[in-house]
CSV table of C-alpha atoms in Angstrom, one decimal:
chain,number,residue,atom,x,y,z
A,1,UNK,CA,0.0,0.0,0.0
A,2,UNK,CA,1.5,3.3,-1.1
A,3,UNK,CA,0.8,6.9,0.1
A,4,UNK,CA,-1.4,7.3,-3.0
A,5,UNK,CA,-3.6,4.5,-1.7
A,6,UNK,CA,-4.0,6.3,1.6
A,7,UNK,CA,-5.0,9.6,0.0
A,8,UNK,CA,-7.4,7.9,-2.4
A,9,UNK,CA,-8.9,5.8,0.4
A,10,UNK,CA,-9.4,8.9,2.6
A,11,UNK,CA,-11.2,10.7,-0.2
A,12,UNK,CA,-13.4,7.6,-0.9
A,13,UNK,CA,-14.4,7.4,2.8
A,14,UNK,CA,-15.3,11.1,2.8
A,15,UNK,CA,-17.4,10.8,-0.4
A,16,UNK,CA,-19.1,7.6,0.9
A,17,UNK,CA,-19.9,9.3,4.2
A,18,UNK,CA,-21.4,12.4,2.5
A,19,UNK,CA,-23.5,10.1,0.2
A,20,UNK,CA,-24.7,8.1,3.2
A,21,UNK,CA,-25.8,11.3,5.0
A,22,UNK,CA,-27.2,12.9,1.8
A,23,UNK,CA,-29.6,10.1,0.8
A,24,UNK,CA,-30.6,8.1,-2.2
A,25,UNK,CA,-32.3,10.7,-4.4
A,26,UNK,CA,-29.6,13.4,-4.1
A,27,UNK,CA,-26.8,10.8,-4.8
A,28,UNK,CA,-28.7,9.5,-7.8
A,29,UNK,CA,-29.0,13.2,-9.0
A,30,UNK,CA,-25.3,13.7,-8.7
A,31,UNK,CA,-24.6,10.4,-10.5
A,32,UNK,CA,-26.8,11.6,-13.4
A,33,UNK,CA,-24.9,14.9,-13.4
A,34,UNK,CA,-21.6,13.0,-13.5
A,35,UNK,CA,-22.8,10.9,-16.4
A,36,UNK,CA,-24.1,13.9,-18.3
A,37,UNK,CA,-20.8,15.7,-17.5
A,38,UNK,CA,-18.9,12.7,-19.0
A,39,UNK,CA,-21.0,13.0,-22.2
A,40,UNK,CA,-20.2,16.8,-22.5
A,41,UNK,CA,-16.5,16.3,-21.8
A,42,UNK,CA,-16.3,13.4,-24.3
A,43,UNK,CA,-17.9,15.6,-26.9
A,44,UNK,CA,-15.7,18.7,-26.5
A,45,UNK,CA,-12.3,17.8,-25.0
A,46,UNK,CA,-10.7,17.4,-28.5
A,47,UNK,CA,-11.9,20.8,-29.6
A,48,UNK,CA,-10.4,22.6,-26.6
A,49,UNK,CA,-7.2,20.5,-26.7
A,50,UNK,CA,-6.6,21.4,-30.4
A,51,UNK,CA,-7.2,25.1,-29.7
A,52,UNK,CA,-4.6,25.2,-26.9
A,53,UNK,CA,-1.9,22.8,-28.2
A,54,UNK,CA,1.1,23.8,-30.2
A,55,UNK,CA,0.6,21.0,-32.8
A,56,UNK,CA,2.9,18.4,-31.5
A,57,UNK,CA,1.6,15.0,-30.6
A,58,UNK,CA,2.7,15.2,-26.9
A,59,UNK,CA,1.2,18.6,-26.5
A,60,UNK,CA,-2.1,17.5,-28.0
A,61,UNK,CA,-2.3,14.3,-25.8
A,62,UNK,CA,-1.4,16.3,-22.7
A,63,UNK,CA,-4.1,18.9,-23.5
A,64,UNK,CA,-6.7,16.2,-24.2
A,65,UNK,CA,-6.1,14.7,-20.8
A,66,UNK,CA,-6.2,18.0,-19.0
A,67,UNK,CA,-9.2,19.4,-20.9
A,68,UNK,CA,-11.2,16.2,-20.4
A,69,UNK,CA,-10.6,16.3,-16.7
A,70,UNK,CA,-11.5,20.0,-16.5
A,71,UNK,CA,-14.6,19.7,-18.6
A,72,UNK,CA,-15.8,16.6,-16.8
A,73,UNK,CA,-15.3,18.2,-13.4
A,74,UNK,CA,-17.0,21.5,-14.3
A,75,UNK,CA,-19.9,20.1,-16.2
A,76,UNK,CA,-20.5,17.4,-13.7
A,77,UNK,CA,-20.8,20.0,-11.0
A,78,UNK,CA,-23.1,22.3,-13.1
A,79,UNK,CA,-25.3,19.5,-14.3
A,80,UNK,CA,-25.5,17.9,-10.9
A,81,UNK,CA,-26.7,21.2,-9.4
A,82,UNK,CA,-29.3,21.5,-12.2
A,83,UNK,CA,-30.6,18.0,-11.6
A,84,UNK,CA,-30.6,18.5,-7.8
A,85,UNK,CA,-32.6,21.7,-8.3
A,86,UNK,CA,-35.3,19.7,-10.1
A,87,UNK,CA,-35.3,16.9,-7.4
A,88,UNK,CA,-35.0,19.2,-4.4
A,89,UNK,CA,-38.6,18.6,-3.2
A,90,UNK,CA,-38.4,14.9,-3.8
A,91,UNK,CA,-37.1,12.7,-1.0
A,92,UNK,CA,-38.0,9.5,0.8
A,93,UNK,CA,-40.1,9.9,3.9
A,94,UNK,CA,-38.0,10.3,7.1
A,95,UNK,CA,-39.7,7.4,8.9
A,96,UNK,CA,-37.5,4.7,10.5
A,97,UNK,CA,-38.0,2.3,7.6
A,98,UNK,CA,-37.7,4.7,4.7
A,99,UNK,CA,-34.9,6.7,6.4
A,100,UNK,CA,-32.8,3.6,6.5
A,101,UNK,CA,-33.5,2.8,2.9
A,102,UNK,CA,-32.6,6.4,2.0
A,103,UNK,CA,-29.3,6.2,3.8
A,104,UNK,CA,-28.3,2.7,2.7
A,105,UNK,CA,-29.3,3.5,-0.9
A,106,UNK,CA,-27.2,6.7,-0.7
A,107,UNK,CA,-24.3,4.6,0.7
A,108,UNK,CA,-24.5,2.0,-2.1
A,109,UNK,CA,-24.8,4.6,-4.9
A,110,UNK,CA,-22.2,6.7,-3.1
A,111,UNK,CA,-19.7,3.9,-3.4
A,112,UNK,CA,-20.2,3.7,-7.2
A,113,UNK,CA,-20.2,7.5,-7.6
A,114,UNK,CA,-17.1,7.8,-5.3
A,115,UNK,CA,-15.2,5.1,-7.1
A,116,UNK,CA,-16.1,6.5,-10.5
A,117,UNK,CA,-15.2,10.1,-9.5
A,118,UNK,CA,-11.9,9.1,-7.9
A,119,UNK,CA,-11.1,6.9,-10.9
A,120,UNK,CA,-11.5,9.8,-13.3
A,121,UNK,CA,-9.6,12.3,-11.2
A,122,UNK,CA,-6.8,9.9,-10.3
A,123,UNK,CA,-6.3,9.0,-14.0
A,124,UNK,CA,-6.2,12.7,-14.9
A,125,UNK,CA,-3.6,13.4,-12.2
A,126,UNK,CA,-1.6,10.3,-13.0
A,127,UNK,CA,-1.5,10.8,-16.7
A,128,UNK,CA,-0.7,14.5,-16.5
A,129,UNK,CA,2.2,14.0,-14.1
A,130,UNK,CA,3.4,11.0,-16.2
A,131,UNK,CA,3.5,13.1,-19.3
A,132,UNK,CA,5.1,16.1,-17.5
A,133,UNK,CA,7.8,13.7,-16.1
A,134,UNK,CA,8.4,12.2,-19.5
A,135,UNK,CA,8.6,15.7,-21.1
A,136,UNK,CA,11.2,16.7,-18.5
A,137,UNK,CA,13.3,13.6,-19.5
A,138,UNK,CA,12.6,11.6,-16.4
A,139,UNK,CA,14.3,13.6,-13.6
A,140,UNK,CA,14.6,12.1,-10.1
A,141,UNK,CA,12.2,14.5,-8.3
A,142,UNK,CA,8.7,14.6,-6.8
A,143,UNK,CA,7.1,13.7,-10.2
A,144,UNK,CA,9.0,10.4,-10.2
A,145,UNK,CA,7.6,9.7,-6.7
A,146,UNK,CA,4.1,10.5,-7.8
A,147,UNK,CA,4.4,8.3,-10.9
A,148,UNK,CA,5.8,5.4,-9.0
A,149,UNK,CA,3.2,5.9,-6.3
A,150,UNK,CA,0.4,5.6,-8.8
A,151,UNK,CA,2.1,2.6,-10.5
A,152,UNK,CA,2.6,0.8,-7.2
A,153,UNK,CA,-0.9,1.6,-5.8
A,154,UNK,CA,-3.2,-1.2,-4.9
A,155,UNK,CA,-6.3,1.0,-5.4
A,156,UNK,CA,-5.0,2.0,-8.9
A,157,UNK,CA,-4.7,-1.6,-9.9
A,158,UNK,CA,-8.3,-2.1,-8.7
A,159,UNK,CA,-9.3,1.0,-10.6
A,160,UNK,CA,-7.6,-0.4,-13.8
A,161,UNK,CA,-10.0,-3.4,-13.6
A,162,UNK,CA,-13.0,-1.2,-12.8
A,163,UNK,CA,-12.0,1.1,-15.7
A,164,UNK,CA,-12.7,-1.7,-18.1
A,165,UNK,CA,-16.1,-2.3,-16.5
A,166,UNK,CA,-17.1,1.3,-16.5
A,167,UNK,CA,-16.0,1.8,-20.1
A,168,UNK,CA,-17.7,-1.3,-21.3
A,169,UNK,CA,-20.9,-0.2,-19.6
A,170,UNK,CA,-20.7,3.5,-20.8
A,171,UNK,CA,-19.0,3.1,-24.2
A,172,UNK,CA,-22.2,2.5,-26.2
A,173,UNK,CA,-23.5,5.9,-25.0
A,174,UNK,CA,-20.2,7.8,-25.3
A,175,UNK,CA,-19.7,10.0,-28.4
A,176,UNK,CA,-16.1,8.7,-28.7
A,177,UNK,CA,-15.2,5.2,-27.7
A,178,UNK,CA,-11.6,6.2,-26.9
A,179,UNK,CA,-11.0,8.7,-24.1
A,180,UNK,CA,-7.3,9.6,-23.7
A,181,UNK,CA,-7.6,10.1,-19.9
A,182,UNK,CA,-8.1,6.3,-19.5
A,183,UNK,CA,-5.1,5.2,-21.5
A,184,UNK,CA,-2.2,3.5,-19.7
A,185,UNK,CA,0.4,3.9,-22.5
A,186,UNK,CA,2.5,7.1,-22.5
């Protein structure tokens, strides 16, 4: 277990706790916003990457990863807030039976949402640092520690397996089947 695992695990625990206390309907709204944000990011990341790159292959790939991450994060937040505004008055009754279902449902969906969110963000960070480290001709500094931390991470190896599952489930509905943020080859 590396230090990256500890950081990712802490974020996952925080997200799952927030989802547990928020409830099923709100977490489902956020998951819908994350999915719609993924659609928007998959549509537009190449356009922004081509505008901001200098034309080289490395610059274009770096910009694609960074722009996908930025667009996904921003549009997921915006679309989640929009969906939550429509579902604000809907909630399960706060009785003992329904309150437990609301919390357990939020917990279960929160695990999926947390894993998916951390998967995307960790791949963006990992691939951005890996490309910056390669562009700097592999110096022995903090970037090397981050790259080796991600490569030796137990959670990242689990995320690599889950990435295949997420992409197989989502790929029929994605505008482009290949998203550069999820590549392992740099």
